[in-house]
CSV table of C-alpha atoms in Angstrom, one decimal:
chain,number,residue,atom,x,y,z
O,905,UNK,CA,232.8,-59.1,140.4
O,906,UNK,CA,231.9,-60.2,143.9
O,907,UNK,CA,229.0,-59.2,146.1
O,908,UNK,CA,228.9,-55.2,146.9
O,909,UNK,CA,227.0,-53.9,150.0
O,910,UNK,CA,225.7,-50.4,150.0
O,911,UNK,CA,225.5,-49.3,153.7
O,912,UNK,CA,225.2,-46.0,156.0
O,913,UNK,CA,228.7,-44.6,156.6
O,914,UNK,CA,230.5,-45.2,159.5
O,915,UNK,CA,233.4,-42.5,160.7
O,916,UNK,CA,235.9,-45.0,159.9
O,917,UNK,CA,234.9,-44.7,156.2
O,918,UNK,CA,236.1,-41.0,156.7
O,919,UNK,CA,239.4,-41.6,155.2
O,920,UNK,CA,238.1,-43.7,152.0
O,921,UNK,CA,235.2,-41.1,151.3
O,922,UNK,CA,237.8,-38.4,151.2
O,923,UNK,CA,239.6,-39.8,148.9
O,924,UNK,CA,237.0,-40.5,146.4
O,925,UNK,CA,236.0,-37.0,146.6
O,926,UNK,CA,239.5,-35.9,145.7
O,927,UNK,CA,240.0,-38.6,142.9
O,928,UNK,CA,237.5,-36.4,140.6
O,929,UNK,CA,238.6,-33.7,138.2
O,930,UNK,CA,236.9,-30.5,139.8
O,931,UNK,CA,237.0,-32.4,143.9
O,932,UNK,CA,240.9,-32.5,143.6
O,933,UNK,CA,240.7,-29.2,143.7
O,934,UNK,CA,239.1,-28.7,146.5
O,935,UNK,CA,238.8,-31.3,148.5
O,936,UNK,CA,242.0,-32.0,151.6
O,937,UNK,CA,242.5,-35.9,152.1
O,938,UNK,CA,245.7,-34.8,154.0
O,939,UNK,CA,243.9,-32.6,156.6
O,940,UNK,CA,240.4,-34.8,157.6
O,941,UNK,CA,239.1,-32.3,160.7
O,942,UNK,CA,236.9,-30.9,158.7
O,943,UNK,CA,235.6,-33.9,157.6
O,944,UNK,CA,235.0,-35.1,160.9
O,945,UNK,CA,232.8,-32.4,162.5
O,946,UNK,CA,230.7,-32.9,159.0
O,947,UNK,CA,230.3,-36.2,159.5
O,948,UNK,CA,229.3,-36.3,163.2
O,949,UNK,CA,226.9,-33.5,161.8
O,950,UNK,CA,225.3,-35.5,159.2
O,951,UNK,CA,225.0,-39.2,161.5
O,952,UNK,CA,223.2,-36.9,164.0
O,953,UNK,CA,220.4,-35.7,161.4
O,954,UNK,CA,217.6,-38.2,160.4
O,955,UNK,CA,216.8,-36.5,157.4
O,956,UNK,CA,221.0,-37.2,155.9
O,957,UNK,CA,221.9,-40.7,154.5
O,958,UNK,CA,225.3,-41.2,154.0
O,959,UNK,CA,226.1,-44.3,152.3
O,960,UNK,CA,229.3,-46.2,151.0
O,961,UNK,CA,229.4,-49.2,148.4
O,962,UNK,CA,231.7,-51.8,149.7
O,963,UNK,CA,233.2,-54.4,147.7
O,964,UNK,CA,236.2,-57.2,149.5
O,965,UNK,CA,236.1,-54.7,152.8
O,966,UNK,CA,237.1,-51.5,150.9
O,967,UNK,CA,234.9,-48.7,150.1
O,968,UNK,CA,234.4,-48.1,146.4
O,969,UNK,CA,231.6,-46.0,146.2
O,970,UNK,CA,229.8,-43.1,148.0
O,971,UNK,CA,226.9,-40.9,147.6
O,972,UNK,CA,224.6,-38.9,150.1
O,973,UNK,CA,221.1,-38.5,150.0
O,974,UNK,CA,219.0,-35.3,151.6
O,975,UNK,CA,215.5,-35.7,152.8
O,976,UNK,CA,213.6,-32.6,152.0
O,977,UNK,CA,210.1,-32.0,153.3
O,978,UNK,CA,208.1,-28.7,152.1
O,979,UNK,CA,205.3,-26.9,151.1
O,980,UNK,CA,205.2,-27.3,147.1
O,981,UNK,CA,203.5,-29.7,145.2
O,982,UNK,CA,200.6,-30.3,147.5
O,983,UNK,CA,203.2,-31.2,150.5
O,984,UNK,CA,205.8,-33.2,149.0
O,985,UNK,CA,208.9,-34.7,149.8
O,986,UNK,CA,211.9,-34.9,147.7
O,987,UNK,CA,215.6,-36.1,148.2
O,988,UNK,CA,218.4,-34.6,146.8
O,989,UNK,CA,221.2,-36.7,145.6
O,990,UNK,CA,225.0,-35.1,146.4
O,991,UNK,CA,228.7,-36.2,146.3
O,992,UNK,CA,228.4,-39.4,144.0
O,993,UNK,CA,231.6,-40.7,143.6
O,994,UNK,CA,232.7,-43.6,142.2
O,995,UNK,CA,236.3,-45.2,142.4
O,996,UNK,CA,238.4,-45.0,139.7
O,997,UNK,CA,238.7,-48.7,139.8
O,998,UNK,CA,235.2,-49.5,139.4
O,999,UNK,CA,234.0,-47.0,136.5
O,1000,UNK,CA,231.8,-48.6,134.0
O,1001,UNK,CA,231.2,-51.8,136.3
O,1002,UNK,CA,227.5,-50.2,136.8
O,1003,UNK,CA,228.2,-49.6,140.3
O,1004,UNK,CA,227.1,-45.7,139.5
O,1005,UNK,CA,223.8,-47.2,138.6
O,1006,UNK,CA,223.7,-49.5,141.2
O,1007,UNK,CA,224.6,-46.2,143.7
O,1008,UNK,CA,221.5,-44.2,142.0
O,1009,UNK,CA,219.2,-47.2,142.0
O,1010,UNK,CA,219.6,-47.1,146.0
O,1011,UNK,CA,219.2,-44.0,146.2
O,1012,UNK,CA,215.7,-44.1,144.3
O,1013,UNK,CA,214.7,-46.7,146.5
O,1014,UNK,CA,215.6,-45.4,149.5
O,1015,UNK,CA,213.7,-42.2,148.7
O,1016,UNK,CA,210.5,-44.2,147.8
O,1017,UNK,CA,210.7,-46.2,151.3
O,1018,UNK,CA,211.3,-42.3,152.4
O,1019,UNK,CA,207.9,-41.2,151.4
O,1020,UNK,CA,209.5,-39.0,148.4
O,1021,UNK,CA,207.8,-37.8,145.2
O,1022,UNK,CA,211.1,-36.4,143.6
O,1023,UNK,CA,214.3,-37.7,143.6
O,1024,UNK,CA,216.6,-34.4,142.1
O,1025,UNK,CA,220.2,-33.6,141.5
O,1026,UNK,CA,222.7,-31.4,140.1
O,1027,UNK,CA,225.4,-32.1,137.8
O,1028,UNK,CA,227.9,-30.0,136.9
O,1029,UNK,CA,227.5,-29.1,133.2
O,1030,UNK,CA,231.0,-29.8,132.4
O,1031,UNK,CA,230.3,-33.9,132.9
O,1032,UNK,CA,228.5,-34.9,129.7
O,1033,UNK,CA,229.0,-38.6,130.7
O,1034,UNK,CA,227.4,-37.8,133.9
O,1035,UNK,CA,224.5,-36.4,132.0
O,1036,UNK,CA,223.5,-39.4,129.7
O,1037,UNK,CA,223.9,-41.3,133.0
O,1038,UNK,CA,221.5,-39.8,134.6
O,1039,UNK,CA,219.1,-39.7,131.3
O,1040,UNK,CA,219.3,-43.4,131.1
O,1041,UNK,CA,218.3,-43.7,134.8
O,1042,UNK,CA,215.1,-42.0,133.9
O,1043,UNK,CA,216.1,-38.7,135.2
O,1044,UNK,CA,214.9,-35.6,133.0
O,1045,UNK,CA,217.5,-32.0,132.7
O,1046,UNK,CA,215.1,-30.0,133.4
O,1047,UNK,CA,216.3,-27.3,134.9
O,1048,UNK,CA,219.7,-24.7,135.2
O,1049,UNK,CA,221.4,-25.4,138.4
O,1050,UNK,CA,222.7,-22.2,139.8
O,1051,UNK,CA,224.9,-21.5,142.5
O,1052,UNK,CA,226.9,-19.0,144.6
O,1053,UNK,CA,230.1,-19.1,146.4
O,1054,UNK,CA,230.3,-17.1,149.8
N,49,UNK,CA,205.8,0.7,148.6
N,50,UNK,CA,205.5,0.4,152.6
N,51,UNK,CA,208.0,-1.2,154.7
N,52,UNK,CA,208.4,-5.1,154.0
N,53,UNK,CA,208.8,-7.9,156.7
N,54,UNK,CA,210.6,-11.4,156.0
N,55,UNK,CA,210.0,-13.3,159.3
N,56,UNK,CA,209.5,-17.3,159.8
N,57,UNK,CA,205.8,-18.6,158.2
N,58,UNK,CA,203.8,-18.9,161.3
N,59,UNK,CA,200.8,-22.5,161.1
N,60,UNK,CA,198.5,-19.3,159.9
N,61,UNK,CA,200.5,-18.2,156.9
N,62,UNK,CA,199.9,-21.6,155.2
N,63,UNK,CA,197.0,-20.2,153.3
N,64,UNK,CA,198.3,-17.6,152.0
N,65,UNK,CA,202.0,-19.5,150.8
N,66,UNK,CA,199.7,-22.2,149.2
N,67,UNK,CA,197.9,-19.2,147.1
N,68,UNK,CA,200.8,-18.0,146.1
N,69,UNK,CA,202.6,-21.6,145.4
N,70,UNK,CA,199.4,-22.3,143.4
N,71,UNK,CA,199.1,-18.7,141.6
N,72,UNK,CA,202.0,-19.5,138.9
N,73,UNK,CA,202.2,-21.1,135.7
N,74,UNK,CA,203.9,-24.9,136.6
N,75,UNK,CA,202.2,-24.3,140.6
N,76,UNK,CA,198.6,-24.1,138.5
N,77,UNK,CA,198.8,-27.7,137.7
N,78,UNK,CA,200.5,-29.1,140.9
N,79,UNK,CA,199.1,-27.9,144.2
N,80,UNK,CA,195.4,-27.7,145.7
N,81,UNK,CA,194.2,-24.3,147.4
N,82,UNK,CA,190.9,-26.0,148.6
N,83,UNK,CA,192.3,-28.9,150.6
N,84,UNK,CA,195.4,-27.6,152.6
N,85,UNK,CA,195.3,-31.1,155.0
N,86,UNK,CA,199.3,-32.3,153.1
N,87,UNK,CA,200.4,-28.9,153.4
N,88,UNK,CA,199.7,-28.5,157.1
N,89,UNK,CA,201.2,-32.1,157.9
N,90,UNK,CA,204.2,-30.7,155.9
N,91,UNK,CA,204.5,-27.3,158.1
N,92,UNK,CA,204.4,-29.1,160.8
N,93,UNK,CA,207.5,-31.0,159.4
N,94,UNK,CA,208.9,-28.2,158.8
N,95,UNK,CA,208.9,-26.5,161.8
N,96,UNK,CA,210.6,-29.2,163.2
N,97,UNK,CA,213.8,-29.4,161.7
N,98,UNK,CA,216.6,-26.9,162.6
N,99,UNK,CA,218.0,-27.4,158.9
N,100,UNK,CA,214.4,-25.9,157.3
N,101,UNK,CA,213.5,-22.0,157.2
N,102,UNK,CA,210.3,-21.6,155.2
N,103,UNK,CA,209.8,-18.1,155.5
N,104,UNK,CA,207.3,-15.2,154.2
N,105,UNK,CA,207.6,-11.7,153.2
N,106,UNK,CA,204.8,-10.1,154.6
N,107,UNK,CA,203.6,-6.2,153.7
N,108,UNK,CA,201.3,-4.4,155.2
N,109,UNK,CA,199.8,-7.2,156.8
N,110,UNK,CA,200.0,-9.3,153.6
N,111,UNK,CA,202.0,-12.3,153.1
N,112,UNK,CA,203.5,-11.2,149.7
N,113,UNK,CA,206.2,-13.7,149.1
N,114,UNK,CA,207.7,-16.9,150.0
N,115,UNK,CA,210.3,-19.3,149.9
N,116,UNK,CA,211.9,-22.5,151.2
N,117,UNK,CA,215.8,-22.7,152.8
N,118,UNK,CA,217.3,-25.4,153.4
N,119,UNK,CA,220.5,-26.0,155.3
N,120,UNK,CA,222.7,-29.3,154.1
N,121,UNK,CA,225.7,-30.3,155.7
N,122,UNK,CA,228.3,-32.6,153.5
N,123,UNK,CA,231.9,-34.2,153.9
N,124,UNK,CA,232.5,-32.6,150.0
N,125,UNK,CA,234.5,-29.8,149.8
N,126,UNK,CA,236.3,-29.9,153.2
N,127,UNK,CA,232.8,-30.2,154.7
N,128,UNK,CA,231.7,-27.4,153.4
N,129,UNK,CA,227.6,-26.8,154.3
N,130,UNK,CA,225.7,-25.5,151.5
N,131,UNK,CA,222.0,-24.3,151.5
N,132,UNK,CA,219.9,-25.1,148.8
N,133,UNK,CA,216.3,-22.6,148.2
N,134,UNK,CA,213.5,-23.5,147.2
N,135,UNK,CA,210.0,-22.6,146.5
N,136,UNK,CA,210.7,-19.4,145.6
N,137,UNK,CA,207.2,-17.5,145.0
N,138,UNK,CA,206.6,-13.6,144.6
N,139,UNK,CA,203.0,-12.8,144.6
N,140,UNK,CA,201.6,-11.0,141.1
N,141,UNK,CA,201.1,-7.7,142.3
N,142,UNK,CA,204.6,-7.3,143.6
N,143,UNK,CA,206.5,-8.3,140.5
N,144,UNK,CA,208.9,-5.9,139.4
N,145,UNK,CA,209.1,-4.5,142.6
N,146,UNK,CA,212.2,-5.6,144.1
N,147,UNK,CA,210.5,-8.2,146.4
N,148,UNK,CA,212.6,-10.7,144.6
N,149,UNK,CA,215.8,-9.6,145.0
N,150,UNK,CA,215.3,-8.9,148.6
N,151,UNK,CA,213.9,-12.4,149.6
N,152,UNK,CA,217.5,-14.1,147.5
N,153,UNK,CA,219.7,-11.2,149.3
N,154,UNK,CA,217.4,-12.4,152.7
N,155,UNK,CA,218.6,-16.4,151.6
N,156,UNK,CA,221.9,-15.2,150.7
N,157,UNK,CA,222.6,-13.5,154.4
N,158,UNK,CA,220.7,-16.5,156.4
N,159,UNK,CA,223.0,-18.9,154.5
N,160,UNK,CA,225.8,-17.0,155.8
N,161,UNK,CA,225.0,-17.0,159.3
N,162,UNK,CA,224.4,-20.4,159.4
N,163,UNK,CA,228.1,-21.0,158.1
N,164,UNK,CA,227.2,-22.4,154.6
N,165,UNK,CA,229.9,-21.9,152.2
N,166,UNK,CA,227.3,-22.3,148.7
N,167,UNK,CA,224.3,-20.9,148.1
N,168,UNK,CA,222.4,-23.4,145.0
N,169,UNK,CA,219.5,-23.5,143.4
N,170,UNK,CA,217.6,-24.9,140.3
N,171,UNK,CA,214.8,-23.0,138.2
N,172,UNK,CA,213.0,-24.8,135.5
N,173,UNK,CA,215.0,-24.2,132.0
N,174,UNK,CA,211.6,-22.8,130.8
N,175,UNK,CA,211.9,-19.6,133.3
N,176,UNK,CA,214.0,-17.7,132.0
N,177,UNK,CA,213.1,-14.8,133.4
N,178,UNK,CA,214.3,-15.9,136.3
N,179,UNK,CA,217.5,-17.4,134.8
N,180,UNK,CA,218.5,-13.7,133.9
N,181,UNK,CA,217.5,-12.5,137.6
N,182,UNK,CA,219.7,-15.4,139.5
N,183,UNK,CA,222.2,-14.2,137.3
N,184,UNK,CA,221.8,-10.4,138.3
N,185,UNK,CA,222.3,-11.7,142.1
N,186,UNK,CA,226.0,-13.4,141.4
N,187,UNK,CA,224.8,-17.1,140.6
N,188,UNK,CA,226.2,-19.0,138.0
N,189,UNK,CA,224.4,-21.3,135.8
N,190,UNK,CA,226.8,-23.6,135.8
N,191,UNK,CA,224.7,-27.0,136.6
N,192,UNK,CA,222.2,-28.9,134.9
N,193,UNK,CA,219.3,-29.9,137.2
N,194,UNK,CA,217.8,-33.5,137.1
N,195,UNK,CA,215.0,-34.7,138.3
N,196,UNK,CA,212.8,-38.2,138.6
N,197,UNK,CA,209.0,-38.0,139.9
N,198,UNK,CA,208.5,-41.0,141.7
């Protein structure tokens, strides 16, 4: 396959984000790639805070990839940082091409240059593939992910 | 018990949150009571960012409780913002007492005023305890948490 760039997210990528996030089981659910205003006020949102990286892989000018990473500084663990991986997507297309793994590997690196001691993420418990994914990466399930709708 | 106070933790509160991040089984091993110099470099990052409410729960005079909100914005789910909380710390003599339950149903309301649409967490699988209490409070375990120390 030919060369793949992983770069920040620019608001034209809004369209091509969107649409990975619908082309998913549980995000075509919820997701609107017919209606992007709400996607645009997130995204102006997210480029203004230093602590978001939103990134896109890019492969022959179209975006096949996305993931964003959350820089979280706090108290615990002596003052540590840690990032929090969200919305990894990968396109249909390019599943099993280890662009997932490619997507992650950034994503560690980036939090290393970011002064992080802990890279986490949730995945929903549903996505056993996702799971031995992540195990191979290094990452350990060690905790219950809960959450609440409002 | 006498009334209780969740306010923002003040520079002079970072004793006390450290004694109570450090006075728990998996905190024991991981944070350092005697040297507070990374914890006040991270208050100060803290205090910074509009997306970060570390907050106590103070009673009569006494900071009693903790914990860490975070406010994320994302282009997933129509741009849903979500709010992730962490550091969640009830001191010894207060367990049982309710203090719990009031500092989620405190996250729980700040989420909703500042618009998030998800409320998430993760607790290690070996707390299970608190597994059965998120549970009480309407959150579903329906994640698996991942994480990779750096």
């Amino acid at each position: 396959m030919s060369d793949l760039e992983i770069r920040p997210a620019a608001h034209d990528d809004i369209p091509a984000i969107v649409a990975l996030l619908a082309d998913d089981p549980l995000g075509a659910q919820r997701e609107s790639p017919d209606d992007l205003v709400p996607y645009e006020s997130a995204f102006q949102r997210l480029a203004a805070d230093p602590n978001q990286h939103l990134v896109v892989a890019v492969r022959d000018g179209r975006v096949v990839g996305t993931l964003q990473l959350t820089v979280i500084p706090g108290l615990s663990r002596r003052g540590a940082v840690r990032s929090i991986v969200e919305g990894v997507r990968i396109h249909s297309g390019e599943r099993g091409s280890g662009l997932g793994t490619q997507l992650i590997e950034w994503a560690v690196a980036e939090s290393r240059l970011q002064g992080c001691q802990l890279v986490q993420l949730t995945s929903d418990a549903t996505r056993t593939d996702a799971h031995r994914f992540y195990e191979r990466l290094g990452f350990t399930a060690s905790h219950l992910g809960f959450k609440l709708q409002l």
